[in-house]
Amino acid sequence: DTGVSQDPRHKITKRGQNVTFRCDPISEHNRLYWYRQTLGQGPEFLTYFQNEAQLEKSRLLSDRFSAERPKGSFSTLEIQRTEQGDSAMYLCASNPLGGGGFFGQGTRLTVV
Amino acid sequence: SQQGEEDPQALSIQEGENATMNCSYKTSINNLQWYRQNSGRGLVHLILIRSNEREKHSGRLRVTLDTSKKSSSLLITASRAADTASYFCAWDNYGQNFVFGPGTRLSVLP
């Protein structure tokens, strides 16, 4: 499968726990994006990388959210001290410069 | 908010009819894309139209772009039940990110 891969697909966690999601982009794409989507809404931009550089992170929802792309390949999104309001679908996308975005299937987070 | 609008929010049609969805955005763009999302699934990229293009076709899909009005439309011809999904437009504001509209929920009734 040469598409964008996200893991896990579903995550249930207790409030206060930390969670980490992984995204493997299409290998030749140098840009990688993270989005959050709540029910009935369009995806909301969180952050993006060009290669290993995080070029925009001001949209991360709070300082509990952080993302890395250490070698310019896969990326991780971590949420610390999860809250019930963090329950959402977290989507990853990659694209070549100037091209369309290819999205993964997302990670659905439920905080109980 | 950087988000634009999509119109209508929901659309219900009979199989075989055409479906038209509209999208308006607020900034200058490099390109605009349309995506489909089935319930609980990821987004599927349908078509990309660049700012210097006015119309683009892909199978049963036709997309138009009017940069003077900051608007785009997606036409699905001869709709099928399998076209039932949410459709989102997203614009690329010169590489910063893709900004999504709120989406149109399309129901195609058999």
PDB file of C-alpha atoms in Angstrom:
ATOM      1  CA  ASP A   1       0.000   0.000   0.000  1.00  0.00           C
ATOM      2  CA  THR A   2       1.599   3.236  -1.108  1.00  0.00           C
ATOM      3  CA  GLY A   3      -0.926   5.605   0.472  1.00  0.00           C
ATOM      4  CA  VAL A   4      -0.734   7.545   3.707  1.00  0.00           C
ATOM      5  CA  SER A   5      -0.871   5.225   6.677  1.00  0.00           C
ATOM      6  CA  GLN A   6      -1.994   6.128  10.182  1.00  0.00           C
ATOM      7  CA  ASP A   7      -1.718   4.089  13.312  1.00  0.00           C
ATOM      8  CA  PRO A   8      -3.659   3.284  15.367  1.00  0.00           C
ATOM      9  CA  ARG A   9      -7.026   3.568  13.644  1.00  0.00           C
ATOM     10  CA  HIS A  10      -8.835   3.826  16.955  1.00  0.00           C
ATOM     11  CA  LYS A  11      -7.652   4.806  20.414  1.00  0.00           C
ATOM     12  CA  ILE A  12      -9.642   4.868  23.619  1.00  0.00           C
ATOM     13  CA  THR A  13      -7.887   6.443  26.546  1.00  0.00           C
ATOM     14  CA  LYS A  14      -8.691   7.680  30.002  1.00  0.00           C
ATOM     15  CA  ARG A  15      -8.680  11.371  30.721  1.00  0.00           C
ATOM     16  CA  GLY A  16      -5.265  12.525  31.806  1.00  0.00           C
ATOM     17  CA  GLN A  17      -3.330   9.912  29.878  1.00  0.00           C
ATOM     18  CA  ASN A  18      -0.894  10.717  27.085  1.00  0.00           C
ATOM     19  CA  VAL A  19      -1.441   9.395  23.580  1.00  0.00           C
ATOM     20  CA  THR A  20       0.766   9.274  20.503  1.00  0.00           C
ATOM     21  CA  PHE A  21      -0.317   8.774  16.932  1.00  0.00           C
ATOM     22  CA  ARG A  22       1.861   7.875  13.989  1.00  0.00           C
ATOM     23  CA  CYS A  23       1.631   8.865  10.347  1.00  0.00           C
ATOM     24  CA  ASP A  24       3.607   7.378   7.489  1.00  0.00           C
ATOM     25  CA  PRO A  25       3.283   9.621   4.436  1.00  0.00           C
ATOM     26  CA  ILE A  26       3.720   8.727   0.803  1.00  0.00           C
ATOM     27  CA  SER A  27       7.460   8.278   0.569  1.00  0.00           C
ATOM     28  CA  GLU A  28       8.280  10.870  -2.068  1.00  0.00           C
ATOM     29  CA  HIS A  29       6.115  13.593  -0.481  1.00  0.00           C
ATOM     30  CA  ASN A  30       8.091  16.168   1.428  1.00  0.00           C
ATOM     31  CA  ARG A  31       5.141  17.894   3.092  1.00  0.00           C
ATOM     32  CA  LEU A  32       3.146  16.372   5.897  1.00  0.00           C
ATOM     33  CA  TYR A  33       0.104  17.862   7.644  1.00  0.00           C
ATOM     34  CA  TRP A  34      -1.905  17.082  10.729  1.00  0.00           C
ATOM     35  CA  TYR A  35      -5.592  17.953  11.008  1.00  0.00           C
ATOM     36  CA  ARG A  36      -8.305  17.401  13.568  1.00  0.00           C
ATOM     37  CA  GLN A  37     -11.907  16.760  12.641  1.00  0.00           C
ATOM     38  CA  THR A  38     -14.904  16.714  14.920  1.00  0.00           C
ATOM     39  CA  LEU A  39     -18.294  15.313  13.993  1.00  0.00           C
ATOM     40  CA  GLY A  40     -20.064  17.256  11.285  1.00  0.00           C
ATOM     41  CA  GLN A  41     -17.199  19.685  10.736  1.00  0.00           C
ATOM     42  CA  GLY A  42     -14.495  20.120   8.171  1.00  0.00           C
ATOM     43  CA  PRO A  43     -10.917  19.236   9.089  1.00  0.00           C
ATOM     44  CA  GLU A  44      -9.109  21.839  11.181  1.00  0.00           C
ATOM     45  CA  PHE A  45      -5.443  22.436  10.471  1.00  0.00           C
ATOM     46  CA  LEU A  46      -3.007  21.772  13.315  1.00  0.00           C
ATOM     47  CA  THR A  47       0.549  21.791  11.966  1.00  0.00           C
ATOM     48  CA  TYR A  48       2.721  20.903   9.009  1.00  0.00           C
ATOM     49  CA  PHE A  49       6.229  19.855   8.135  1.00  0.00           C
ATOM     50  CA  GLN A  50       8.398  20.285   5.112  1.00  0.00           C
ATOM     51  CA  ASN A  51      10.845  17.436   5.381  1.00  0.00           C
ATOM     52  CA  GLU A  52      11.857  17.458   9.052  1.00  0.00           C
ATOM     53  CA  ALA A  53      11.202  21.161   9.602  1.00  0.00           C
ATOM     54  CA  GLN A  54       7.982  22.105  11.371  1.00  0.00           C
ATOM     55  CA  LEU A  55       7.007  25.245   9.511  1.00  0.00           C
ATOM     56  CA  GLU A  56       3.759  26.062  11.249  1.00  0.00           C
ATOM     57  CA  LYS A  57       2.691  25.084  14.712  1.00  0.00           C
ATOM     58  CA  SER A  58       0.789  28.070  15.991  1.00  0.00           C
ATOM     59  CA  ARG A  59      -2.463  26.292  15.237  1.00  0.00           C
ATOM     60  CA  LEU A  60      -1.761  23.444  17.615  1.00  0.00           C
ATOM     61  CA  LEU A  61      -4.658  23.586  20.015  1.00  0.00           C
ATOM     62  CA  SER A  62      -2.686  23.938  23.217  1.00  0.00           C
ATOM     63  CA  ASP A  63       0.746  23.253  24.619  1.00  0.00           C
ATOM     64  CA  ARG A  64      -0.449  19.734  25.345  1.00  0.00           C
ATOM     65  CA  PHE A  65      -0.175  19.029  21.616  1.00  0.00           C
ATOM     66  CA  SER A  66       3.154  18.425  19.948  1.00  0.00           C
ATOM     67  CA  ALA A  67       4.314  16.890  16.706  1.00  0.00           C
ATOM     68  CA  GLU A  68       7.609  15.619  15.378  1.00  0.00           C
ATOM     69  CA  ARG A  69       9.004  14.384  12.117  1.00  0.00           C
ATOM     70  CA  PRO A  70      12.525  13.479  13.149  1.00  0.00           C
ATOM     71  CA  LYS A  71      13.963  12.165   9.904  1.00  0.00           C
ATOM     72  CA  GLY A  72      11.635  13.790   7.440  1.00  0.00           C
ATOM     73  CA  SER A  73       9.748  10.558   6.959  1.00  0.00           C
ATOM     74  CA  PHE A  74       7.090   9.432   9.443  1.00  0.00           C
ATOM     75  CA  SER A  75       5.566  11.839  11.936  1.00  0.00           C
ATOM     76  CA  THR A  76       4.076  11.531  15.391  1.00  0.00           C
ATOM     77  CA  LEU A  77       1.425  13.640  17.083  1.00  0.00           C
ATOM     78  CA  GLU A  78       1.342  13.517  20.866  1.00  0.00           C
ATOM     79  CA  ILE A  79      -1.377  14.764  23.148  1.00  0.00           C
ATOM     80  CA  GLN A  80      -0.449  15.004  26.790  1.00  0.00           C
ATOM     81  CA  ARG A  81      -2.916  14.931  29.684  1.00  0.00           C
ATOM     82  CA  THR A  82      -5.840  14.195  27.397  1.00  0.00           C
ATOM     83  CA  GLU A  83      -9.194  15.849  28.006  1.00  0.00           C
ATOM     84  CA  GLN A  84     -12.635  14.784  26.859  1.00  0.00           C
ATOM     85  CA  GLY A  85     -12.651  17.678  24.405  1.00  0.00           C
ATOM     86  CA  ASP A  86      -9.720  16.071  22.601  1.00  0.00           C
ATOM     87  CA  SER A  87     -12.021  13.324  21.338  1.00  0.00           C
ATOM     88  CA  ALA A  88     -11.965  13.655  17.567  1.00  0.00           C
ATOM     89  CA  MET A  89     -10.594  12.169  14.373  1.00  0.00           C
ATOM     90  CA  TYR A  90      -6.944  13.070  13.784  1.00  0.00           C
ATOM     91  CA  LEU A  91      -6.004  13.103  10.134  1.00  0.00           C
ATOM     92  CA  CYS A  92      -2.624  13.123   8.489  1.00  0.00           C
ATOM     93  CA  ALA A  93      -1.965  14.170   4.909  1.00  0.00           C
ATOM     94  CA  SER A  94       1.044  14.429   2.673  1.00  0.00           C
ATOM     95  CA  ASN A  95       1.646  16.069  -0.654  1.00  0.00           C
ATOM     96  CA  PRO A  96       4.358  17.010  -3.035  1.00  0.00           C
ATOM     97  CA  LEU A  97       5.015  20.725  -3.265  1.00  0.00           C
ATOM     98  CA  GLY A  98       2.083  22.391  -4.980  1.00  0.00           C
ATOM     99  CA  GLY A  99       0.137  19.201  -5.374  1.00  0.00           C
ATOM    100  CA  GLY A 100      -3.049  17.860  -3.901  1.00  0.00           C
ATOM    101  CA  GLY A 101      -3.204  16.414  -0.421  1.00  0.00           C
ATOM    102  CA  PHE A 102      -3.458  12.674   0.162  1.00  0.00           C
ATOM    103  CA  PHE A 103      -5.065  11.797   3.450  1.00  0.00           C
ATOM    104  CA  GLY A 104      -4.773   8.762   5.632  1.00  0.00           C
ATOM    105  CA  GLN A 105      -7.778   7.017   7.149  1.00  0.00           C
ATOM    106  CA  GLY A 106      -7.319   8.884  10.385  1.00  0.00           C
ATOM    107  CA  THR A 107      -7.029   7.951  14.039  1.00  0.00           C
ATOM    108  CA  ARG A 108     -10.247   8.212  15.999  1.00  0.00           C
ATOM    109  CA  LEU A 109      -9.529   9.219  19.582  1.00  0.00           C
ATOM    110  CA  THR A 110     -12.065   8.729  22.344  1.00  0.00           C
ATOM    111  CA  VAL A 111     -11.228  10.138  25.758  1.00  0.00           C
ATOM    112  CA  VAL A 112     -13.331   8.664  28.535  1.00  0.00           C
TER     113      VAL A 112
ATOM    114  CA  SER B   1     -11.887  32.572  10.622  1.00  0.00           C
ATOM    115  CA  GLN B   2     -10.051  31.329   7.548  1.00  0.00           C
ATOM    116  CA  GLN B   3     -12.859  28.953   6.765  1.00  0.00           C
ATOM    117  CA  GLY B   4     -15.174  29.771   3.928  1.00  0.00           C
ATOM    118  CA  GLU B   5     -18.577  28.402   3.290  1.00  0.00           C
ATOM    119  CA  GLU B   6     -20.104  25.526   1.431  1.00  0.00           C
ATOM    120  CA  ASP B   7     -23.584  25.546   0.067  1.00  0.00           C
ATOM    121  CA  PRO B   8     -25.828  23.729   0.576  1.00  0.00           C
ATOM    122  CA  GLN B   9     -24.982  22.171   3.933  1.00  0.00           C
ATOM    123  CA  ALA B  10     -27.040  19.128   2.961  1.00  0.00           C
ATOM    124  CA  LEU B  11     -28.429  17.908  -0.343  1.00  0.00           C
ATOM    125  CA  SER B  12     -30.747  15.015  -1.050  1.00  0.00           C
ATOM    126  CA  ILE B  13     -31.371  13.863  -4.620  1.00  0.00           C
ATOM    127  CA  GLN B  14     -32.585  10.857  -6.543  1.00  0.00           C
ATOM    128  CA  GLU B  15     -30.229   8.491  -8.295  1.00  0.00           C
ATOM    129  CA  GLY B  16     -29.512   9.694 -11.812  1.00  0.00           C
ATOM    130  CA  GLU B  17     -29.926  13.371 -10.983  1.00  0.00           C
ATOM    131  CA  ASN B  18     -27.081  15.857 -10.961  1.00  0.00           C
ATOM    132  CA  ALA B  19     -25.698  17.296  -7.724  1.00  0.00           C
ATOM    133  CA  THR B  20     -24.127  20.729  -7.480  1.00  0.00           C
ATOM    134  CA  MET B  21     -22.193  21.970  -4.482  1.00  0.00           C
ATOM    135  CA  ASN B  22     -20.688  25.412  -4.064  1.00  0.00           C
ATOM    136  CA  CYS B  23     -17.727  26.631  -2.092  1.00  0.00           C
ATOM    137  CA  SER B  24     -16.606  30.135  -1.237  1.00  0.00           C
ATOM    138  CA  TYR B  25     -13.268  31.086   0.244  1.00  0.00           C
ATOM    139  CA  LYS B  26     -11.709  34.227   1.630  1.00  0.00           C
ATOM    140  CA  THR B  27      -8.068  34.483   0.594  1.00  0.00           C
ATOM    141  CA  SER B  28      -5.928  34.355  -2.517  1.00  0.00           C
ATOM    142  CA  ILE B  29      -5.217  30.777  -3.413  1.00  0.00           C
ATOM    143  CA  ASN B  30      -2.718  28.673  -5.280  1.00  0.00           C
ATOM    144  CA  ASN B  31      -5.166  25.879  -5.965  1.00  0.00           C
ATOM    145  CA  LEU B  32      -8.452  24.456  -4.729  1.00  0.00           C
ATOM    146  CA  GLN B  33      -9.311  20.843  -4.178  1.00  0.00           C
ATOM    147  CA  TRP B  34     -12.424  18.808  -3.632  1.00  0.00           C
ATOM    148  CA  TYR B  35     -12.549  15.799  -1.341  1.00  0.00           C
ATOM    149  CA  ARG B  36     -15.103  13.113  -0.535  1.00  0.00           C
ATOM    150  CA  GLN B  37     -15.491  11.571   2.902  1.00  0.00           C
ATOM    151  CA  ASN B  38     -17.610   8.570   3.687  1.00  0.00           C
ATOM    152  CA  SER B  39     -18.907   8.408   7.228  1.00  0.00           C
ATOM    153  CA  GLY B  40     -16.123   7.825   9.720  1.00  0.00           C
ATOM    154  CA  ARG B  41     -13.473   7.417   7.037  1.00  0.00           C
ATOM    155  CA  GLY B  42     -10.574   9.458   5.726  1.00  0.00           C
ATOM    156  CA  LEU B  43     -10.769  11.996   2.934  1.00  0.00           C
ATOM    157  CA  VAL B  44     -10.456  10.929  -0.678  1.00  0.00           C
ATOM    158  CA  HIS B  45      -8.938  13.454  -3.058  1.00  0.00           C
ATOM    159  CA  LEU B  46     -11.241  13.993  -6.039  1.00  0.00           C
ATOM    160  CA  ILE B  47      -9.861  16.814  -8.123  1.00  0.00           C
ATOM    161  CA  LEU B  48      -7.485  19.757  -7.948  1.00  0.00           C
ATOM    162  CA  ILE B  49      -7.971  22.956  -9.917  1.00  0.00           C
ATOM    163  CA  ARG B  50      -5.222  25.559 -10.083  1.00  0.00           C
ATOM    164  CA  SER B  51      -5.830  29.268  -9.745  1.00  0.00           C
ATOM    165  CA  ASN B  52      -5.170  29.838 -13.458  1.00  0.00           C
ATOM    166  CA  GLU B  53      -7.749  27.225 -14.487  1.00  0.00           C
ATOM    167  CA  ARG B  54     -11.462  27.875 -14.818  1.00  0.00           C
ATOM    168  CA  GLU B  55     -12.898  24.411 -15.330  1.00  0.00           C
ATOM    169  CA  LYS B  56     -11.755  20.851 -14.917  1.00  0.00           C
ATOM    170  CA  HIS B  57     -13.359  17.484 -15.573  1.00  0.00           C
ATOM    171  CA  SER B  58     -12.759  14.044 -14.166  1.00  0.00           C
ATOM    172  CA  GLY B  59     -15.211  11.320 -15.120  1.00  0.00           C
ATOM    173  CA  ARG B  60     -18.618  12.380 -13.795  1.00  0.00           C
ATOM    174  CA  LEU B  61     -17.104  15.317 -11.908  1.00  0.00           C
ATOM    175  CA  ARG B  62     -16.908  18.867 -13.168  1.00  0.00           C
ATOM    176  CA  VAL B  63     -15.269  21.604 -11.127  1.00  0.00           C
ATOM    177  CA  THR B  64     -15.316  25.301 -11.877  1.00  0.00           C
ATOM    178  CA  LEU B  65     -13.295  28.065 -10.272  1.00  0.00           C
ATOM    179  CA  ASP B  66     -14.019  31.773 -10.310  1.00  0.00           C
ATOM    180  CA  THR B  67     -11.154  33.551  -8.578  1.00  0.00           C
ATOM    181  CA  SER B  68     -12.812  36.948  -9.010  1.00  0.00           C
ATOM    182  CA  LYS B  69     -15.726  35.747  -6.887  1.00  0.00           C
ATOM    183  CA  LYS B  70     -13.562  33.485  -4.724  1.00  0.00           C
ATOM    184  CA  SER B  71     -15.874  30.590  -5.411  1.00  0.00           C
ATOM    185  CA  SER B  72     -15.855  27.085  -6.818  1.00  0.00           C
ATOM    186  CA  SER B  73     -18.502  24.532  -7.674  1.00  0.00           C
ATOM    187  CA  LEU B  74     -18.506  20.761  -7.909  1.00  0.00           C
ATOM    188  CA  LEU B  75     -21.005  19.076 -10.210  1.00  0.00           C
ATOM    189  CA  ILE B  76     -21.578  15.339 -10.014  1.00  0.00           C
ATOM    190  CA  THR B  77     -23.542  14.109 -13.001  1.00  0.00           C
ATOM    191  CA  ALA B  78     -25.765  11.045 -13.131  1.00  0.00           C
ATOM    192  CA  SER B  79     -25.421  10.481  -9.400  1.00  0.00           C
ATOM    193  CA  ARG B  80     -25.362   7.016  -7.865  1.00  0.00           C
ATOM    194  CA  ALA B  81     -26.191   5.773  -4.387  1.00  0.00           C
ATOM    195  CA  ALA B  82     -22.455   5.199  -3.890  1.00  0.00           C
ATOM    196  CA  ASP B  83     -21.893   8.955  -4.219  1.00  0.00           C
ATOM    197  CA  THR B  84     -23.559   9.425  -0.831  1.00  0.00           C
ATOM    198  CA  ALA B  85     -20.908  11.111   1.307  1.00  0.00           C
ATOM    199  CA  SER B  86     -19.736  14.451   2.612  1.00  0.00           C
ATOM    200  CA  TYR B  87     -17.910  16.636   0.127  1.00  0.00           C
ATOM    201  CA  PHE B  88     -15.368  19.235   1.166  1.00  0.00           C
ATOM    202  CA  CYS B  89     -13.549  21.927  -0.697  1.00  0.00           C
ATOM    203  CA  ALA B  90     -10.086  22.902   0.494  1.00  0.00           C
ATOM    204  CA  TRP B  91      -7.901  25.717  -0.720  1.00  0.00           C
ATOM    205  CA  ASP B  92      -4.160  25.979  -0.655  1.00  0.00           C
ATOM    206  CA  ASN B  93      -3.206  29.441   0.524  1.00  0.00           C
ATOM    207  CA  TYR B  94       0.210  29.353  -1.050  1.00  0.00           C
ATOM    208  CA  GLY B  95       1.596  26.371   0.723  1.00  0.00           C
ATOM    209  CA  GLN B  96       0.754  27.253   4.279  1.00  0.00           C
ATOM    210  CA  ASN B  97      -1.870  24.581   4.615  1.00  0.00           C
ATOM    211  CA  PHE B  98      -5.146  23.368   3.184  1.00  0.00           C
ATOM    212  CA  VAL B  99      -8.103  25.250   4.602  1.00  0.00           C
ATOM    213  CA  PHE B 100     -11.333  23.278   4.540  1.00  0.00           C
ATOM    214  CA  GLY B 101     -14.883  24.422   4.247  1.00  0.00           C
ATOM    215  CA  PRO B 102     -17.575  22.906   6.492  1.00  0.00           C
ATOM    216  CA  GLY B 103     -18.705  20.446   3.815  1.00  0.00           C
ATOM    217  CA  THR B 104     -21.874  19.414   2.039  1.00  0.00           C
ATOM    218  CA  ARG B 105     -23.610  16.195   3.047  1.00  0.00           C
ATOM    219  CA  LEU B 106     -24.947  14.536  -0.089  1.00  0.00           C
ATOM    220  CA  SER B 107     -27.544  11.787   0.048  1.00  0.00           C
ATOM    221  CA  VAL B 108     -28.373   9.979  -3.178  1.00  0.00           C
ATOM    222  CA  LEU B 109     -31.576   8.009  -2.856  1.00  0.00           C
ATOM    223  CA  PRO B 110     -32.067   4.852  -4.925  1.00  0.00           C
TER     224      PRO B 110
END
